[in-house]
Coordinates of C-alpha atoms in Angstrom, one line a residue:
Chain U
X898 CA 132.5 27.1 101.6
X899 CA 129.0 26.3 100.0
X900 CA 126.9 29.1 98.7
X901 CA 123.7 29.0 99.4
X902 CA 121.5 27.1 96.9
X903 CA 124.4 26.5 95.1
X904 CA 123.9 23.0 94.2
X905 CA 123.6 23.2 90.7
X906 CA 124.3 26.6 89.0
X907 CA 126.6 28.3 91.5
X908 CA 128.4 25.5 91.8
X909 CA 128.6 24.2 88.1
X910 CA 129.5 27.9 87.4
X911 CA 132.5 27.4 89.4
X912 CA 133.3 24.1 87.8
X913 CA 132.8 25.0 84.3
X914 CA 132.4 29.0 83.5
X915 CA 129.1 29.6 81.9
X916 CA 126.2 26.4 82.0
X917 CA 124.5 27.3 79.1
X918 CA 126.3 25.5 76.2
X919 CA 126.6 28.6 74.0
X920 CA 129.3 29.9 75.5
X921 CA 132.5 29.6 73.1
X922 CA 135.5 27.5 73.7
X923 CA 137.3 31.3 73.8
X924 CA 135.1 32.4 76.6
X925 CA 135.3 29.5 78.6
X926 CA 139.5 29.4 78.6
X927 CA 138.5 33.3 79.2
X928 CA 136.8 32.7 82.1
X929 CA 139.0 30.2 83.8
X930 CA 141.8 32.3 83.1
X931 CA 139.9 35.2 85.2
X932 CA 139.9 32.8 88.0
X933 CA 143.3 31.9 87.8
X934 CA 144.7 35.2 87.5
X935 CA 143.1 37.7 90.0
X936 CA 139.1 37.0 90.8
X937 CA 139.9 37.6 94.3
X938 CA 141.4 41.5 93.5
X939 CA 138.8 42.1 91.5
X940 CA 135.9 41.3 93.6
X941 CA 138.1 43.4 96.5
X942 CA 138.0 45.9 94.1
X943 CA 133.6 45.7 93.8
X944 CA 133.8 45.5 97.3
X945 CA 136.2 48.1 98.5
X946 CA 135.3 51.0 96.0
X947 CA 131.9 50.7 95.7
X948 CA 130.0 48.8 97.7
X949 CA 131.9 50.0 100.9
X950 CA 131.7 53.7 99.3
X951 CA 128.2 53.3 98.6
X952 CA 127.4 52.2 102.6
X953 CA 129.9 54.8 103.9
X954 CA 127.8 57.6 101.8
X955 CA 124.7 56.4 101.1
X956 CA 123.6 59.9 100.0
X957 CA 125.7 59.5 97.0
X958 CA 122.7 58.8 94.9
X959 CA 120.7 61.2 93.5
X960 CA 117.1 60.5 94.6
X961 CA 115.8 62.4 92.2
X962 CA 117.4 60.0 88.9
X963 CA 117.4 56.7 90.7
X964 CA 116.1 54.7 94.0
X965 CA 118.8 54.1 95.7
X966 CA 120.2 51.4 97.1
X967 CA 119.0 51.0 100.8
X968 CA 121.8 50.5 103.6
X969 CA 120.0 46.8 103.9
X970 CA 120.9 45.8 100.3
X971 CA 124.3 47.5 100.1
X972 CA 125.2 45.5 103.2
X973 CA 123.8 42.2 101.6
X974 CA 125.7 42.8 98.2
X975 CA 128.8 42.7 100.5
X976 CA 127.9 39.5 101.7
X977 CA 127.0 38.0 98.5
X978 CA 130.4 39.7 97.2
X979 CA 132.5 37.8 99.9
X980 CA 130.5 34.8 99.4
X981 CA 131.5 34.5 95.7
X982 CA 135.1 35.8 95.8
X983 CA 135.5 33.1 98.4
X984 CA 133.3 30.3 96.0
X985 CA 135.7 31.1 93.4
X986 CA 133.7 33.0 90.7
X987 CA 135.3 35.4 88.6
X988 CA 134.8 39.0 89.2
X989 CA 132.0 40.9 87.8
X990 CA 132.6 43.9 85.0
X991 CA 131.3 46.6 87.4
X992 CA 128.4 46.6 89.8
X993 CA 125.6 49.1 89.6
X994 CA 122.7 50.7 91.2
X995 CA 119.6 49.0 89.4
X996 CA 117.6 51.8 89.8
X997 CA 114.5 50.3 91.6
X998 CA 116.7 50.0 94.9
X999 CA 118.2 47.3 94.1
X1000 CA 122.4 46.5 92.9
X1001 CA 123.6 44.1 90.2
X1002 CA 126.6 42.9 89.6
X1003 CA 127.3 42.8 85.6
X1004 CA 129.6 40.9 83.9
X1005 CA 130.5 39.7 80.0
X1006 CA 132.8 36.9 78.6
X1007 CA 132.7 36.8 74.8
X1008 CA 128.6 36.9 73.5
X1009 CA 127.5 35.9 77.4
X1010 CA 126.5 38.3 79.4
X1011 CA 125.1 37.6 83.1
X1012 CA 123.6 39.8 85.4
X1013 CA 123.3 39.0 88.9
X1014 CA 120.4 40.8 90.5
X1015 CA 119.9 41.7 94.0
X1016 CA 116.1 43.5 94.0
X1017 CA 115.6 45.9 96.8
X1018 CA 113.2 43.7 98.3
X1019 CA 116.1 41.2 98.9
X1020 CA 115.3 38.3 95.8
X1021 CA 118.6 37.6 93.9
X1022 CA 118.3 36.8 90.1
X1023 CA 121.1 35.4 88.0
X1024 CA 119.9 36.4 84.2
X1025 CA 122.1 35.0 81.4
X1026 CA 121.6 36.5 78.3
X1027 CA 123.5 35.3 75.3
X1028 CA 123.9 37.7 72.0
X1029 CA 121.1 40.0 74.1
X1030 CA 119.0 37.1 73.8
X1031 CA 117.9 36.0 77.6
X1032 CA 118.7 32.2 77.8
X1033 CA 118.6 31.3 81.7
X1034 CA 116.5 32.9 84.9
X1035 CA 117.5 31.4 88.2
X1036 CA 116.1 32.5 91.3
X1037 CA 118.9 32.2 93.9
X1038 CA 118.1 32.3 97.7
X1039 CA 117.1 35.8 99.0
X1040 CA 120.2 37.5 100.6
X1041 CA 118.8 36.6 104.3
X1042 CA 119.9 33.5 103.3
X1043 CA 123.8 34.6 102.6
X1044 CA 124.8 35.7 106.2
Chain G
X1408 CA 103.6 68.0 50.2
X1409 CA 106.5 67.3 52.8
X1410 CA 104.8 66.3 56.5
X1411 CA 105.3 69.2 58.6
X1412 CA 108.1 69.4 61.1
X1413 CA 106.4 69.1 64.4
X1414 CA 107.9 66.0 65.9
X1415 CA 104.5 63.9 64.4
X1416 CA 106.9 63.1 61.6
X1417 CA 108.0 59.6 61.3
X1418 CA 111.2 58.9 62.4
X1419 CA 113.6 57.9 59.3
X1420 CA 116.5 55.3 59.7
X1421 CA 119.4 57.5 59.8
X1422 CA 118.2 59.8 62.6
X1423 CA 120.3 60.0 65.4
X1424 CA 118.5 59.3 68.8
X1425 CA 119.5 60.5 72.5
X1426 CA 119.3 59.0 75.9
X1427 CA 120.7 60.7 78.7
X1428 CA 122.5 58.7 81.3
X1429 CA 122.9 60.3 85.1
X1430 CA 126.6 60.7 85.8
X1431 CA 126.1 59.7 89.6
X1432 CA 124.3 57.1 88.9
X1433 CA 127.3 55.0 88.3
X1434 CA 125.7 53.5 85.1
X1435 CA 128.6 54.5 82.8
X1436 CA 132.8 54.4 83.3
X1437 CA 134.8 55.3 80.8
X1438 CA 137.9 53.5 82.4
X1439 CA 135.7 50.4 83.3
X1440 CA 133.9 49.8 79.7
X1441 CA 133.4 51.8 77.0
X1442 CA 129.4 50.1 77.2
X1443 CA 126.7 51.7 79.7
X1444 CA 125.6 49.0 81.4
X1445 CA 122.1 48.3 80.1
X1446 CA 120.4 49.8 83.6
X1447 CA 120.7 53.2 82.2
X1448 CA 118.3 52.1 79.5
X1449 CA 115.8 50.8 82.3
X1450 CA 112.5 52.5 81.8
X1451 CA 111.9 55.2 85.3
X1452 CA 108.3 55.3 86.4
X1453 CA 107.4 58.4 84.4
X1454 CA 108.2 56.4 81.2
X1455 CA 104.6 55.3 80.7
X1456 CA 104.5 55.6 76.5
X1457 CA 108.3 53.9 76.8
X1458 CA 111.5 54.2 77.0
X1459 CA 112.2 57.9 76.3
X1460 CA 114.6 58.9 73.7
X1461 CA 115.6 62.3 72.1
X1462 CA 115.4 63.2 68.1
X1463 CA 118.8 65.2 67.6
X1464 CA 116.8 66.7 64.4
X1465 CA 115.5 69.2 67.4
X1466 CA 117.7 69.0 70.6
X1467 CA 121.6 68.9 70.8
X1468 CA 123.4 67.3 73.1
X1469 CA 124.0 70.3 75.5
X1470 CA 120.0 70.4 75.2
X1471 CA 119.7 66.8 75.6
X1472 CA 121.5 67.3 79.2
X1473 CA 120.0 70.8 80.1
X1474 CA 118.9 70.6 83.8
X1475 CA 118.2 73.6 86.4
X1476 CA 119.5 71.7 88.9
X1477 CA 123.2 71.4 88.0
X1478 CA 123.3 67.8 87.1
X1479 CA 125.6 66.1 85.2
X1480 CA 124.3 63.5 82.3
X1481 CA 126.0 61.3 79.7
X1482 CA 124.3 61.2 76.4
X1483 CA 124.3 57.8 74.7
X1484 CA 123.9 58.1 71.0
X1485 CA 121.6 55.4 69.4
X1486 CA 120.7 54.9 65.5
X1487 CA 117.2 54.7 65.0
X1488 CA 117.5 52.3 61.7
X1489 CA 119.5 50.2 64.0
X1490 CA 116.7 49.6 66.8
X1491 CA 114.4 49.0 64.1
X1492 CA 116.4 46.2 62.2
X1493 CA 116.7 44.1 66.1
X1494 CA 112.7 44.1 66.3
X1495 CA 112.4 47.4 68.6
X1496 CA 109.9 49.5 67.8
X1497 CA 110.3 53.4 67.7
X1498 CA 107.2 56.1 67.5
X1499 CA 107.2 60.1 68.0
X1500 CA 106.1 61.3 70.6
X1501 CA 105.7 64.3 70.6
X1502 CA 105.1 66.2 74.5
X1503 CA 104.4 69.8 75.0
X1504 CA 108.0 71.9 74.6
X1505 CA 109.3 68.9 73.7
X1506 CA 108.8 68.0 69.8
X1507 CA 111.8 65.7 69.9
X1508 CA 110.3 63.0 72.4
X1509 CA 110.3 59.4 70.9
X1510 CA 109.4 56.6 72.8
X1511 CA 110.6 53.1 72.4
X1512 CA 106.9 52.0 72.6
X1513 CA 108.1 48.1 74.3
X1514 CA 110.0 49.4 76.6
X1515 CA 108.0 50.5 80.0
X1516 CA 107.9 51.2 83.8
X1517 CA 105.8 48.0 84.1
X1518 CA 106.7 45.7 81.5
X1519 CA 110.8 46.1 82.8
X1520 CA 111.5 43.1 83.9
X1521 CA 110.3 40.8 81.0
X1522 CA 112.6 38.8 79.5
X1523 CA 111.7 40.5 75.8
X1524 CA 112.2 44.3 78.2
X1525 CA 115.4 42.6 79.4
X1526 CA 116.5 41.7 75.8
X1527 CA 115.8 45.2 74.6
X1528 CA 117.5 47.2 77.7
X1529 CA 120.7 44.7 76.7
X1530 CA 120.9 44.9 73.3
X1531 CA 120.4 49.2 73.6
X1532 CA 123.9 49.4 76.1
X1533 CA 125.7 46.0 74.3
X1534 CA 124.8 46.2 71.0
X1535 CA 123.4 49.7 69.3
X1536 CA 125.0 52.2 71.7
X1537 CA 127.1 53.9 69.3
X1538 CA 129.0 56.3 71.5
X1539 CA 128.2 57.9 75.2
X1540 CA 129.5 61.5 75.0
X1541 CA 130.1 63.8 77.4
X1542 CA 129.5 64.5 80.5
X1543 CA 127.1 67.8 79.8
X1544 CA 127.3 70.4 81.0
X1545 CA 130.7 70.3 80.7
X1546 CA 132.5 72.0 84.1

């Protein structure tokens, strides 16, 4: 299934692991191995105990430390979710509250690290950073677009 | 004469500097990754002088976490001669009953979602978190 505005970095991620051409030959086989392995358990695992957690108790959050996540973008990280378990990327580290509303979904192979960032007002951002440095910004289609 | 003790001091390079991290806010699992992610260094609206940070030279840990509202916080323990040698720029800041306050002065509410704000929040959780204790109060 195509992801939306995936023609070039969703997809190539799929292809090849990280796009940036920093990313070590050990990360790479890293990530492909992730794939391989168990992407699909993991992403069940962002899906089914937090994600679905966080829409069956959306009072979880404390709005006193944090915005939290709205019902709308909780629901819309479970679509994205799906949608990339089912394109084949490896499962994030963890997902979290971003604290402005919005939910990323965080993940690390070797020096890389990528955030993918859906903001409360429904843009998604995939930010690469590479030794903390930030090396790639791409504006993916808002999650409207991900039914 | 020695500069008085009032949290105006400057802040050497072996000082030991506190954030606290919300336990419900998700932003730090032990059995996930022994990193916070780098939200819980994301500046909150009130952080207007920058990120804030803690002096342990004036508030322990169990201070560090105090709350009347029976919260539970992770503290992330941070070397300030560390932040200093990646570029990030440290200053007292001293608020009333609260001598200890630095702020990491590049770090704001507004500026968060720069890339060099980005860089900083990710290089505090991936690379110069020393430890995350806790959580405090302990139950």
């Amino acid at each position: 299934m195509p992801v939306p505005g995936g023609s070039f970095t969703i997809e190539r991620r799929v292809e090849v692991g990280f796009p940036t051409g920093v990313a070590s030959d050990d990360s790479l086989a890293s990530e492909r191995t992730l794939r391989a392995e168990g992407h699909e358990e993991g992403w069940n695992q962002i899906i089914d105990k937090h994600l679905v957690e966080w829409g069956r108790n959306p009072s979880r959050f404390d709005p006193d430390e944090i915005v939290p996540p709205s019902p709308f973008i909780v629901a819309a990280a479970c679509r994205v979710a799906m949608r990339l378990r089912e394109a084949g990327w490896a499962a994030p580290l963890r997902v979290v509250p971003d604290g402005d509303g919005g939910i990323a979904f965080e993940r690390r192979a070797g020096e890389c690290f990528e955030s993918l960032e859906l903001a409360a007002q429904g843009q998604i951002e995939l930010i690469t950073f590479h030794k903390s440095k930030v090396i790639r910004r791409d504006r993916l289609p808002d999650v409207s677009e991900w039914a | 004469m020695a500069a008085p003790e009032d949290g105006t001091e400057p802040i050497s390079d072996d000082e030991i500097l506190y954030r606290r991290i919300p336990v419900g806010a998700d932003w730090f699992d032990p059995g996930i990754d022994p990193r916070p992610t780098p939200k819980a260094f994301r500046p909150r609206p009130d952080d207007t002088t920058g990120l804030s940070l803690s002096r342990q030279k004036y508030k322990s840990l169990e201070q560090v976490a105090h709350n009347s509202h029976g919260k539970q916080y992770y503290v992330a323990e941070l070397r300030a001669g560390d932040l200093r040698a990646n570029g990030i720029a440290i200053i007292p800041d001293p608020l009333p009953g609260d001598p200890g306050h630095v702020a990491v002065s590049s770090l704001t509410y507004e500026n968060r979602n720069d890339n060099r704000a980005l860089e900083i929040q990710n290089a505090l959780a991936e690379q110069l978190c020393l430890r995350v204790l806790g959580p405090f109060p302990r139950r």
